[in-house]
PDB file of C-alpha atoms in Angstrom:
ATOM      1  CA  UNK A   1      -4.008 -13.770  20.431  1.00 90.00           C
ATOM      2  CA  UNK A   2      -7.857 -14.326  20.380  1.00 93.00           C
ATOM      3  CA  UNK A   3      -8.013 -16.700  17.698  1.00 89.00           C
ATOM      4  CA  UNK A   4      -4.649 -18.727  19.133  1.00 91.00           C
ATOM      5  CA  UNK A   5      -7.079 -19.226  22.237  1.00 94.00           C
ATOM      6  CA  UNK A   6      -4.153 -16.714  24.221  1.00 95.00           C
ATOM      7  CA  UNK A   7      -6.864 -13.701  25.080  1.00 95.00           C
ATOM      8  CA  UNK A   8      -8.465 -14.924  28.179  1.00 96.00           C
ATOM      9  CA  UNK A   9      -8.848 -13.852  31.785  1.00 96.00           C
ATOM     10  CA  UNK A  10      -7.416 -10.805  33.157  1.00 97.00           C
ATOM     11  CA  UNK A  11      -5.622 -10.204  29.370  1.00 96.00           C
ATOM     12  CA  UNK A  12      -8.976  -9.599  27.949  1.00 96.00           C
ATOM     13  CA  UNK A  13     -10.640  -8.100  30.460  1.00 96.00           C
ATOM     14  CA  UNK A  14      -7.806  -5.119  30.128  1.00 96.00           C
ATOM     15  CA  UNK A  15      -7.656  -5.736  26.139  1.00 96.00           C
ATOM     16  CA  UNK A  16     -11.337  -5.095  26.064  1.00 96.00           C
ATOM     17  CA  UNK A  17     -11.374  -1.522  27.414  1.00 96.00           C
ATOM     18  CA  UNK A  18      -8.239  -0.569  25.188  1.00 96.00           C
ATOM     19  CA  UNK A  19     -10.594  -1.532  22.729  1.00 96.00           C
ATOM     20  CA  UNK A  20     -13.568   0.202  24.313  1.00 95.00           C
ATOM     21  CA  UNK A  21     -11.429   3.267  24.137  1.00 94.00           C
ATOM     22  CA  UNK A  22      -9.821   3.162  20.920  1.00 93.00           C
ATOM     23  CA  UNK A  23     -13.640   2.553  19.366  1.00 92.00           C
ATOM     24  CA  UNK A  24     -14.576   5.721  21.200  1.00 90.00           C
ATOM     25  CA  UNK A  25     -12.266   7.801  19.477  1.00 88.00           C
ATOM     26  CA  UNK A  26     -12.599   5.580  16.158  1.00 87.00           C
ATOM     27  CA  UNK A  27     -16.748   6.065  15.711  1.00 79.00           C
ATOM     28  CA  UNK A  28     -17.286   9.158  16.292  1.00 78.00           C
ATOM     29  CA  UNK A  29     -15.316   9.475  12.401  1.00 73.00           C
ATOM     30  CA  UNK A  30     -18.894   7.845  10.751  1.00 68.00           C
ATOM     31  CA  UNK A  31     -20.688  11.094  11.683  1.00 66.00           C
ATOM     32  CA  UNK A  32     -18.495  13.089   9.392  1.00 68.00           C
ATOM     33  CA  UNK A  33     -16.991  10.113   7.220  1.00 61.00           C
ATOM     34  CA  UNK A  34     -18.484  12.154   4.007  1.00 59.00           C
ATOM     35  CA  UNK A  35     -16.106  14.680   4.180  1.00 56.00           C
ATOM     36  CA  UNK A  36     -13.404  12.824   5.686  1.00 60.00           C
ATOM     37  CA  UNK A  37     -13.972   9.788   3.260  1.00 61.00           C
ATOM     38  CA  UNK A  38     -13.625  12.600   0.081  1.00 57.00           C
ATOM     39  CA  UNK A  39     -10.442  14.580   1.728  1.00 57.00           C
ATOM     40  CA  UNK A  40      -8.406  11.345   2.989  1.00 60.00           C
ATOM     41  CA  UNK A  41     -10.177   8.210   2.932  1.00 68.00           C
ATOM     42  CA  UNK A  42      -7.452   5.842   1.976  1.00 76.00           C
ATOM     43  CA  UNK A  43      -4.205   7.900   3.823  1.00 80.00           C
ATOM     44  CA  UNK A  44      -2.227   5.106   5.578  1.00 82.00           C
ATOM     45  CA  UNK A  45      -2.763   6.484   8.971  1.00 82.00           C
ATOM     46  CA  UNK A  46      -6.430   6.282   8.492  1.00 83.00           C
ATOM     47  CA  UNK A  47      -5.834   2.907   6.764  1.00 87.00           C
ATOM     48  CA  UNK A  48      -3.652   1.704   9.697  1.00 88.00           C
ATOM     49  CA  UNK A  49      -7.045   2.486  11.971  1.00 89.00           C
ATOM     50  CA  UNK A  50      -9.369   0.847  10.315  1.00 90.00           C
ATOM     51  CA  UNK A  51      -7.453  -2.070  10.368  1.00 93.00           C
ATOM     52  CA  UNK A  52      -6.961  -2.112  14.207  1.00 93.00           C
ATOM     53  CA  UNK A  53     -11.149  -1.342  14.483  1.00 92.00           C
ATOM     54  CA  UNK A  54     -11.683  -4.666  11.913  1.00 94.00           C
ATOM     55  CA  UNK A  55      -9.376  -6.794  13.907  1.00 94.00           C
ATOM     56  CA  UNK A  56     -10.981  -5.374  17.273  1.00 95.00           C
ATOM     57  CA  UNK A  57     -14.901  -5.935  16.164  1.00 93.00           C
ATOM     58  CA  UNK A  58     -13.956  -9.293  15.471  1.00 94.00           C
ATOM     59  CA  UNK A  59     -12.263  -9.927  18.318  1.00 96.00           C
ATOM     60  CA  UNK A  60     -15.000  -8.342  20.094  1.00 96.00           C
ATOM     61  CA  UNK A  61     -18.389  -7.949  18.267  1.00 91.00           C
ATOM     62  CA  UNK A  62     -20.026  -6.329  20.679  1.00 91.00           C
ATOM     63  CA  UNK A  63     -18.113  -3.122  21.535  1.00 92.00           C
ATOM     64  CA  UNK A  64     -20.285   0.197  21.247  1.00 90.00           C
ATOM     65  CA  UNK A  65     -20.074   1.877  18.236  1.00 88.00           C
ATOM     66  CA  UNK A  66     -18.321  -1.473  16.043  1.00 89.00           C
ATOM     67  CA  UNK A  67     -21.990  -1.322  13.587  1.00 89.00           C
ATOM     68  CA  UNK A  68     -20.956   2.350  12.696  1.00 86.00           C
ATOM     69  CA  UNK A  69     -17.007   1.575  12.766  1.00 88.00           C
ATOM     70  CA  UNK A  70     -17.262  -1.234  10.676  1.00 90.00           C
ATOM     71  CA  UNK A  71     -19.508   0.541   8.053  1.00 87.00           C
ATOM     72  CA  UNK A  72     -16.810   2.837   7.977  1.00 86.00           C
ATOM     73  CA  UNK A  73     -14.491   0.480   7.201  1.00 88.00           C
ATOM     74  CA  UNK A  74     -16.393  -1.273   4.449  1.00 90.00           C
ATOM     75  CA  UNK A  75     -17.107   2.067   2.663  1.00 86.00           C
ATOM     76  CA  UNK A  76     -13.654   2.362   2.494  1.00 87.00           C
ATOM     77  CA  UNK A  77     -12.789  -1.277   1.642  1.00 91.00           C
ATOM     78  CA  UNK A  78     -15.169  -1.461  -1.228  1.00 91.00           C
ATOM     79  CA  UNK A  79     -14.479   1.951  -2.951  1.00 87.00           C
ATOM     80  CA  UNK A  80     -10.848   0.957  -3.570  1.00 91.00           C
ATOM     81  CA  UNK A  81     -12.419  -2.196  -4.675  1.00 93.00           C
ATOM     82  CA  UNK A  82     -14.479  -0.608  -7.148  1.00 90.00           C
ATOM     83  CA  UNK A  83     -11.771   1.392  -8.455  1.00 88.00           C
ATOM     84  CA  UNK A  84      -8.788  -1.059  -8.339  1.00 91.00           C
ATOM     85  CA  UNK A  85      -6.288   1.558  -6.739  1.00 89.00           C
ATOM     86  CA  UNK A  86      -5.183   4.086  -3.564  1.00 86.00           C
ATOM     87  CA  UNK A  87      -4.925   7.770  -3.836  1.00 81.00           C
ATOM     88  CA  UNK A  88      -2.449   8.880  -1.499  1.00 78.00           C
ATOM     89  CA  UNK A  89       0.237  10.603  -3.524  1.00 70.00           C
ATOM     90  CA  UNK A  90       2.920  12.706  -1.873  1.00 63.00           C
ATOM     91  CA  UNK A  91       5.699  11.427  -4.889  1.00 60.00           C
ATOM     92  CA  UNK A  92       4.271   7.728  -4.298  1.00 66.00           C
ATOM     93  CA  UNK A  93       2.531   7.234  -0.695  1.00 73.00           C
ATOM     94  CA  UNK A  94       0.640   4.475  -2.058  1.00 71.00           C
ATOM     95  CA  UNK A  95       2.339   1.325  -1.073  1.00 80.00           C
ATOM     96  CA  UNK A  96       2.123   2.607   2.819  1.00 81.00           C
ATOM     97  CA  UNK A  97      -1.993   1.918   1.959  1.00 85.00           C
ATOM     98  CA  UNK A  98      -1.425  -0.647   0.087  1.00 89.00           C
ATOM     99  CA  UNK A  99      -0.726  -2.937   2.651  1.00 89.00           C
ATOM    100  CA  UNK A 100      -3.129  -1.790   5.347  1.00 90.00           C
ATOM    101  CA  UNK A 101      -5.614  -2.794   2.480  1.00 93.00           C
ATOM    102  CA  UNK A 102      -4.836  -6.044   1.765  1.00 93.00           C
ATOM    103  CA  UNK A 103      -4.499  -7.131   6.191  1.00 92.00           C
ATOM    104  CA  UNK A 104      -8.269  -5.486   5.315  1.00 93.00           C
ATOM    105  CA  UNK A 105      -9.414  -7.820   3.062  1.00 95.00           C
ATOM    106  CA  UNK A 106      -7.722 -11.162   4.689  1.00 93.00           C
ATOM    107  CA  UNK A 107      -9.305  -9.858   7.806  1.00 93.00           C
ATOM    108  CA  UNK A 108     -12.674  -9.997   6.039  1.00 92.00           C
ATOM    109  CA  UNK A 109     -11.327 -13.162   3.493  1.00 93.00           C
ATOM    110  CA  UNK A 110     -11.431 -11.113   0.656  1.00 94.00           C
ATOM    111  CA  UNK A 111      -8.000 -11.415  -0.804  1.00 93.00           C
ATOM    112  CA  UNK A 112      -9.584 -12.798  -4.027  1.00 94.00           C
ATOM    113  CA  UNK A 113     -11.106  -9.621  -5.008  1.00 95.00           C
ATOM    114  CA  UNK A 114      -7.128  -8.581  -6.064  1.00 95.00           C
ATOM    115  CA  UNK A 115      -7.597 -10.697  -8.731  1.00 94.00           C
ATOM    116  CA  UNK A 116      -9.186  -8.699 -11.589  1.00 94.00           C
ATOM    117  CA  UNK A 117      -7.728  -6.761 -14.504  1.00 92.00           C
ATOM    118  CA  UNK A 118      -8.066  -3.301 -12.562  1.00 91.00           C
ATOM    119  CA  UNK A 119      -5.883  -4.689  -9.634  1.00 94.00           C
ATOM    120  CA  UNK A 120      -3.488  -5.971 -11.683  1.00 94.00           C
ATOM    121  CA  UNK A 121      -2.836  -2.773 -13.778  1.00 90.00           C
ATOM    122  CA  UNK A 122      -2.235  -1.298 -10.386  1.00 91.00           C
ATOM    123  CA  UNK A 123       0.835  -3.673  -9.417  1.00 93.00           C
ATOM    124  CA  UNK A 124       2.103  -3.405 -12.888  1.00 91.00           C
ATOM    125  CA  UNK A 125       2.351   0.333 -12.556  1.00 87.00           C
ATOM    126  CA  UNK A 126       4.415  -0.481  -8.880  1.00 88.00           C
ATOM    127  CA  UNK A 127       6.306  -3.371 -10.497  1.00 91.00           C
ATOM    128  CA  UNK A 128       7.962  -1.351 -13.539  1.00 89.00           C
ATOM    129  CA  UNK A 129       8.191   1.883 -11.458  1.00 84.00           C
ATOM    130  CA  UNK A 130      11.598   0.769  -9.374  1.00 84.00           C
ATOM    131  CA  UNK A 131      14.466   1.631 -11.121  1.00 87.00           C
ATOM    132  CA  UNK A 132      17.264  -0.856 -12.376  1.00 90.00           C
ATOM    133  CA  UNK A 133      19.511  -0.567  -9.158  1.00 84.00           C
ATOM    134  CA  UNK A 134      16.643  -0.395  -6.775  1.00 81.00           C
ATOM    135  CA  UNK A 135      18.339   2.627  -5.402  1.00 72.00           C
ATOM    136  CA  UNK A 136      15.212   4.695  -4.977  1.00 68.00           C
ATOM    137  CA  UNK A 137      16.188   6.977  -2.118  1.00 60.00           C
ATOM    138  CA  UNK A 138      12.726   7.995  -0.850  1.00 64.00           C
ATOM    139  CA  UNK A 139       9.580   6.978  -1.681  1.00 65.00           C
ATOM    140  CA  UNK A 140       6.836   9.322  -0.193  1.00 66.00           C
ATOM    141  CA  UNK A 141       7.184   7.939   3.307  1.00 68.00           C
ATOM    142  CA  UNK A 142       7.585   3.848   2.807  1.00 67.00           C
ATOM    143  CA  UNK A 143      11.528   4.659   3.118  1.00 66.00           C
ATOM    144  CA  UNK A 144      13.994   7.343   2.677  1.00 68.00           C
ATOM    145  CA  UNK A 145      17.512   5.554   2.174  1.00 68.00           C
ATOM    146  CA  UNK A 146      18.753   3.762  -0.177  1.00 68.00           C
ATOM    147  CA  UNK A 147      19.928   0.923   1.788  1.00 72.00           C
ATOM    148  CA  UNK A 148      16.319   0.507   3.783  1.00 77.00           C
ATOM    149  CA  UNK A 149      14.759  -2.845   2.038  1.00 81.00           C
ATOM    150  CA  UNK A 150      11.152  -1.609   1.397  1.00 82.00           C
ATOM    151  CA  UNK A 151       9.249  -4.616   2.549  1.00 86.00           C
ATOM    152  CA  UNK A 152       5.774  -3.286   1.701  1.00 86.00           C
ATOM    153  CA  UNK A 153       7.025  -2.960  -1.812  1.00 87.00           C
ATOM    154  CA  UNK A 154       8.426  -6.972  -1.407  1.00 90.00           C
ATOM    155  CA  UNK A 155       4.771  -7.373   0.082  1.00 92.00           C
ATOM    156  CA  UNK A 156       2.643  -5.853  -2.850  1.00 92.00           C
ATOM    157  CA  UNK A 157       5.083  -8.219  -5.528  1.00 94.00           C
ATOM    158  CA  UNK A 158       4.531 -11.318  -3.660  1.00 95.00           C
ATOM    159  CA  UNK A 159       0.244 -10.389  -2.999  1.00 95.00           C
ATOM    160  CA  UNK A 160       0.362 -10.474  -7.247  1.00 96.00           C
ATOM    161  CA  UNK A 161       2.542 -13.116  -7.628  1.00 96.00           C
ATOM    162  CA  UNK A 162       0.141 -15.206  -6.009  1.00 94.00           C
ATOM    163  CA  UNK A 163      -2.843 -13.102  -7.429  1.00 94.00           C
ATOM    164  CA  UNK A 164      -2.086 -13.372 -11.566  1.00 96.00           C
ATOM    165  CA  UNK A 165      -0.031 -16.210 -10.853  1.00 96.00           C
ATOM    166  CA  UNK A 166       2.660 -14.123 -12.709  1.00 96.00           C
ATOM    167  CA  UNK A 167       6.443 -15.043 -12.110  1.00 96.00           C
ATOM    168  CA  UNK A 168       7.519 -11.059 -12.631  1.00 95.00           C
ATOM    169  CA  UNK A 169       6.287  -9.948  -9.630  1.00 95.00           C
ATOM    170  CA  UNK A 170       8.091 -12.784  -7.677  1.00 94.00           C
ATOM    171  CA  UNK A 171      11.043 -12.259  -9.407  1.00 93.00           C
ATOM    172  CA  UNK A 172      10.482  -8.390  -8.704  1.00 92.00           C
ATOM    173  CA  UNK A 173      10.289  -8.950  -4.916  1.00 92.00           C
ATOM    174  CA  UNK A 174      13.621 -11.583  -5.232  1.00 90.00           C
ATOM    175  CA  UNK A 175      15.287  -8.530  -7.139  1.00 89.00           C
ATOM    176  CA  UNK A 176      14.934  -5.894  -4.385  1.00 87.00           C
ATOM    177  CA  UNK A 177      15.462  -8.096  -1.351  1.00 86.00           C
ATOM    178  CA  UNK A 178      18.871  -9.049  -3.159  1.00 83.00           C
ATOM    179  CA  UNK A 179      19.721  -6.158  -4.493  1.00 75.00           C
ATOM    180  CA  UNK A 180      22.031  -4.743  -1.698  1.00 67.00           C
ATOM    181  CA  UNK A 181      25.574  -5.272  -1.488  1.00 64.00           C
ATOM    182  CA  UNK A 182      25.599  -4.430   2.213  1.00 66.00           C
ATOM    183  CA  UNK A 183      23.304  -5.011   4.908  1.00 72.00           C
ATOM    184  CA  UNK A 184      19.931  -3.600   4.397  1.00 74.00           C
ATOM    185  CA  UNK A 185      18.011  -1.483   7.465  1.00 77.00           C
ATOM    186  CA  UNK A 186      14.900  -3.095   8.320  1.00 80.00           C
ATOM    187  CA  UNK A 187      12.858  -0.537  10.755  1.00 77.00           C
ATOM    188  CA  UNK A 188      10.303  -1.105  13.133  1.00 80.00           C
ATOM    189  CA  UNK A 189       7.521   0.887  10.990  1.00 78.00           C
ATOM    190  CA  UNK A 190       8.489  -1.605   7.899  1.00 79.00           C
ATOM    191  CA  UNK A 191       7.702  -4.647  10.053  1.00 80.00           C
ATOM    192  CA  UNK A 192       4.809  -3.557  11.153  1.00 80.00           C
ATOM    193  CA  UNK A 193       3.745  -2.523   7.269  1.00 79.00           C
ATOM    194  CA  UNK A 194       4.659  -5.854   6.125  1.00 82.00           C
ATOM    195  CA  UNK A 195       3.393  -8.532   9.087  1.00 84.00           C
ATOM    196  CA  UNK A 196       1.239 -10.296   6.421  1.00 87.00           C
ATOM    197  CA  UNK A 197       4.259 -11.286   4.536  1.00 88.00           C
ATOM    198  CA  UNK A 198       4.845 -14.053   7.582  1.00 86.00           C
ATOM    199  CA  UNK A 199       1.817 -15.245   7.023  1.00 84.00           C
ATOM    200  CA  UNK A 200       1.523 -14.950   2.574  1.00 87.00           C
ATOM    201  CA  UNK A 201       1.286 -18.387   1.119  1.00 86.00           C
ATOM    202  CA  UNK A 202       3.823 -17.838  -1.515  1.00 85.00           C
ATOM    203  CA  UNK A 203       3.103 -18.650  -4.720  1.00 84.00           C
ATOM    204  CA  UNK A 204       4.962 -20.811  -7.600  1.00 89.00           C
ATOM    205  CA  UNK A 205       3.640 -18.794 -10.517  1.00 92.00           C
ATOM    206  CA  UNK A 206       3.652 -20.919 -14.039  1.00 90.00           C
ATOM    207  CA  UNK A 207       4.256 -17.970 -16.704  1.00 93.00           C
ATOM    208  CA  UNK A 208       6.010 -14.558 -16.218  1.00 94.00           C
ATOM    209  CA  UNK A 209       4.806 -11.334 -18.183  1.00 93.00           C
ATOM    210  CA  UNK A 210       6.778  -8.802 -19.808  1.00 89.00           C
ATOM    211  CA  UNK A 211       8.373  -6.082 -17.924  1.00 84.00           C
ATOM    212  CA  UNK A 212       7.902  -2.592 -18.721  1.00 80.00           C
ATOM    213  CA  UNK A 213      10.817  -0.124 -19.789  1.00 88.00           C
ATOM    214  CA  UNK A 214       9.474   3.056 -20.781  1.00 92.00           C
ATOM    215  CA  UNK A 215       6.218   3.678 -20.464  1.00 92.00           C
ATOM    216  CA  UNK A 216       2.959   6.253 -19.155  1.00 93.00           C
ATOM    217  CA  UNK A 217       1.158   4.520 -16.090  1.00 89.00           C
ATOM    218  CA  UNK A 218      -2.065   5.397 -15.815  1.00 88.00           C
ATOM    219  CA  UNK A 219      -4.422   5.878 -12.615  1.00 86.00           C
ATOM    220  CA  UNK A 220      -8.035   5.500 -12.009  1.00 84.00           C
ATOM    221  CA  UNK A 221     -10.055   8.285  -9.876  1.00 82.00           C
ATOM    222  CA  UNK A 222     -12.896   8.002  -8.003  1.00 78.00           C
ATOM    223  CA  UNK A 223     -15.302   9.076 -10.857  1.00 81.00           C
ATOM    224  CA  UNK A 224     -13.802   5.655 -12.559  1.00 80.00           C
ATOM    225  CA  UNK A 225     -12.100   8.201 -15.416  1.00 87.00           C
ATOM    226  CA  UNK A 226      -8.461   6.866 -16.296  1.00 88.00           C
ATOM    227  CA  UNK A 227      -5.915  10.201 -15.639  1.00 89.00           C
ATOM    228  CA  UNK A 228      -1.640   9.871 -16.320  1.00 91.00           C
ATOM    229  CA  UNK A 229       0.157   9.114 -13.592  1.00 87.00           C
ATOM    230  CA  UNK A 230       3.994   8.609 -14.063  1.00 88.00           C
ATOM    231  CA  UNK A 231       6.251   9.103 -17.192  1.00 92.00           C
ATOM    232  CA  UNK A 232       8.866   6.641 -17.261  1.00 93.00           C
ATOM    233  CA  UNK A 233      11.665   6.024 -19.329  1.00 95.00           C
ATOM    234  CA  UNK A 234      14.418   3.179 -19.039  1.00 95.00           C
ATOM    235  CA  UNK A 235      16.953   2.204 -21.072  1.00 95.00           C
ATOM    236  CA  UNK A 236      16.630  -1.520 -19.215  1.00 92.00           C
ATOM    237  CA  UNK A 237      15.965  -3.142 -15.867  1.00 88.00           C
ATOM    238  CA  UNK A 238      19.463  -3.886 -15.077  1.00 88.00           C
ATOM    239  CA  UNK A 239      21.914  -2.227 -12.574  1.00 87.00           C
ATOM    240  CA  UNK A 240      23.570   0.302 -14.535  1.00 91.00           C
ATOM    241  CA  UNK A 241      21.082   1.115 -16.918  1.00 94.00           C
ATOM    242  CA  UNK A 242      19.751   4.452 -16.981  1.00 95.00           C
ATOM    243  CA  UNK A 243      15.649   5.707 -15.744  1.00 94.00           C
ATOM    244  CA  UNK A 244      14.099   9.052 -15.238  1.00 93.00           C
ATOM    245  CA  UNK A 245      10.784   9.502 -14.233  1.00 90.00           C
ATOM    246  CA  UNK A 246       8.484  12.293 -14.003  1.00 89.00           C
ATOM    247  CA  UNK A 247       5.371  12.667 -11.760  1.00 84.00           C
ATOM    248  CA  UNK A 248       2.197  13.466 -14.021  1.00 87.00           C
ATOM    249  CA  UNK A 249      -0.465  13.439 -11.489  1.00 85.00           C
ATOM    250  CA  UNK A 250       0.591  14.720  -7.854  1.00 80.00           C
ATOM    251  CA  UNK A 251      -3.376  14.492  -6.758  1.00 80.00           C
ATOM    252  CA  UNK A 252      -5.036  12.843  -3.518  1.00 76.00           C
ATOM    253  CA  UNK A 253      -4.663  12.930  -0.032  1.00 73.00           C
ATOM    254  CA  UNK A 254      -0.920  13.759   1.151  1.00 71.00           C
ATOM    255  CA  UNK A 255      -0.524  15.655  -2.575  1.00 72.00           C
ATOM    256  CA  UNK A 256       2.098  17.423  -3.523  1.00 73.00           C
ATOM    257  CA  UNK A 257      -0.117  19.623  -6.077  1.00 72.00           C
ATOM    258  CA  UNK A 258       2.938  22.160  -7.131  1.00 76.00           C
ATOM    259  CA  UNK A 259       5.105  18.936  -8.489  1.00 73.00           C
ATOM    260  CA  UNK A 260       3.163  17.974 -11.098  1.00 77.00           C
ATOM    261  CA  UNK A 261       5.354  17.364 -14.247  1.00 79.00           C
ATOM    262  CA  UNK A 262       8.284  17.648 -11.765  1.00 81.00           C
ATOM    263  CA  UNK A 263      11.265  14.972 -11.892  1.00 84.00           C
ATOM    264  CA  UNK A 264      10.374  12.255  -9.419  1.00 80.00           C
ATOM    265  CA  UNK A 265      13.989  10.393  -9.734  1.00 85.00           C
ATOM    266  CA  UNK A 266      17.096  10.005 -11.998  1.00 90.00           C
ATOM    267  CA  UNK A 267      19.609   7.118 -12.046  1.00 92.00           C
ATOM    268  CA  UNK A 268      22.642   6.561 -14.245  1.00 93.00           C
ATOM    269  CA  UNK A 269      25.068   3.665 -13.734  1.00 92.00           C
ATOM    270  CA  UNK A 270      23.528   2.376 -10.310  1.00 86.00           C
ATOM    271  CA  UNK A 271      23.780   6.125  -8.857  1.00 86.00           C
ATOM    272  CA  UNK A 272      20.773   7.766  -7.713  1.00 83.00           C
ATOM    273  CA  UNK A 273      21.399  11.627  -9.163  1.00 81.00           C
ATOM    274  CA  UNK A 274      18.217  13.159  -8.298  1.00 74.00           C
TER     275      UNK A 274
END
């Protein structure tokens, strides 16, 4: 609204103390943001708010308390830089962050810093992860039916399409927004997750990679050590072939610590059996 020159008059006077308020309850984070930032610094909740305090500072760069918000926010923007990945991991929370993190760095013009070999690793290990059917019936949070088209999954495709200029991950996001016979379920909460895919630039990438079949994605943890993350084994990435895959790590902020080496999923001729 601000930047389409819409924000003016009474509209801003009343947008300005929702943001007054909402910084209020946002700053008072920076005091403690050591131990919050090690417990749950990239949860999508918390990634969700610091995207709403970026947006507001800009919109308003003088609210009280925006110098300690937006430190906040860049702490948090630059560790998952300097890392290349999220560690929210109930099963696979990770795309929910994912795309808080990128409306991050376009807010801030940053986008480019996807572009290095860390980052891409990171959408590799999202890209060969859905199974031939695309029948994945839950995936931490980001959607639990099989017919509910996970957009922020079609979101983090399309960001490295246009990132490696790499035809796979366009052809990944084509795949799973095609992929139902029936009328997919769009909900309000994916819309919301995946607003910056009406305003991507999509890409016409000149080479595709390789797709994985089965394979051990790996992870990188704050300390910048490498740990297993997924064991996944395919027997092709066509409807009907067979996948299992096992969680290996089950670490960070939403964990599910007592699942490690547990079966994540099973398919077997299109059907989702576990």
């Amino acid at each position: 609204l601000d930047t389409s020159g819409l924000l003016t008059g009474d509209r801003r006077t009343r947008a300005r103390k929702l943001a007054e308020g909402f910084m209020h309850w946002f700053s008072p984070r920076h005091s403690v943001a050591r131990v919050f930032l090690e417990e749950m610094w990239d949860h999508n909740i918390h990634m969700a708010t610091y995207v709403a305090v970026r947006a507001l500072s800009l919109t308003f760069p003088d609210l009280p308390g925006q110098t300690e918000a937006d430190s906040l926010c860049n702490e948090v923007v630059n560790r998952i830089i300097r890392k290349c990945d999220l560690n929210e991991n109930a099963s696979n929370y990770s795309t929910l962050g994912a795309a808080y993190f990128y409306d991050l760095l376009r807010l801030d013009n940053r986008m480019e810093r996807l572009s290095t070999p860390g980052f891409r690793d990171y959408f590799l290990r999202w890209r060969d992860m859905m199974s031939p059917a695309i029948m994945l019936p839950e995936f931490g949070d980001s959607y639990f039916y099989h017919n509910q088209l996970p957009l922020d999954l079609v979101l983090m495709m399309e960001v490295a399409a246009g990132s490696f200029n790499d035809a796979s991950f366009s052809d990944e996001a084509l795949r799973i927004m095609s992929s139902y016979g029936h009328t997919a379920i769009i909900s309000d909460d994916q819309m919301f997750r995946s607003l910056l895919l009406a305003e991507l630039e999509l890409s016409s990438p000149s080479h595709a990679s390789d797709r994985g079949l089965s394979f051990i994605s790996k992870r990188r943890l704050d300390s910048g050590a490498l740990t297993f993350d997924k064991l996944v084994l395919k027997t092709g990435n066509r409807p009907g072939d067979a996948m299992i895959a096992m969680d290996l790590y089950c670490r960070g902020s939403h964990a599910h610590e007592f699942r490690e080496s547990a079966i994540l999923y099973y398919e077997a001729g299109g059907v989702p059996l576990f």
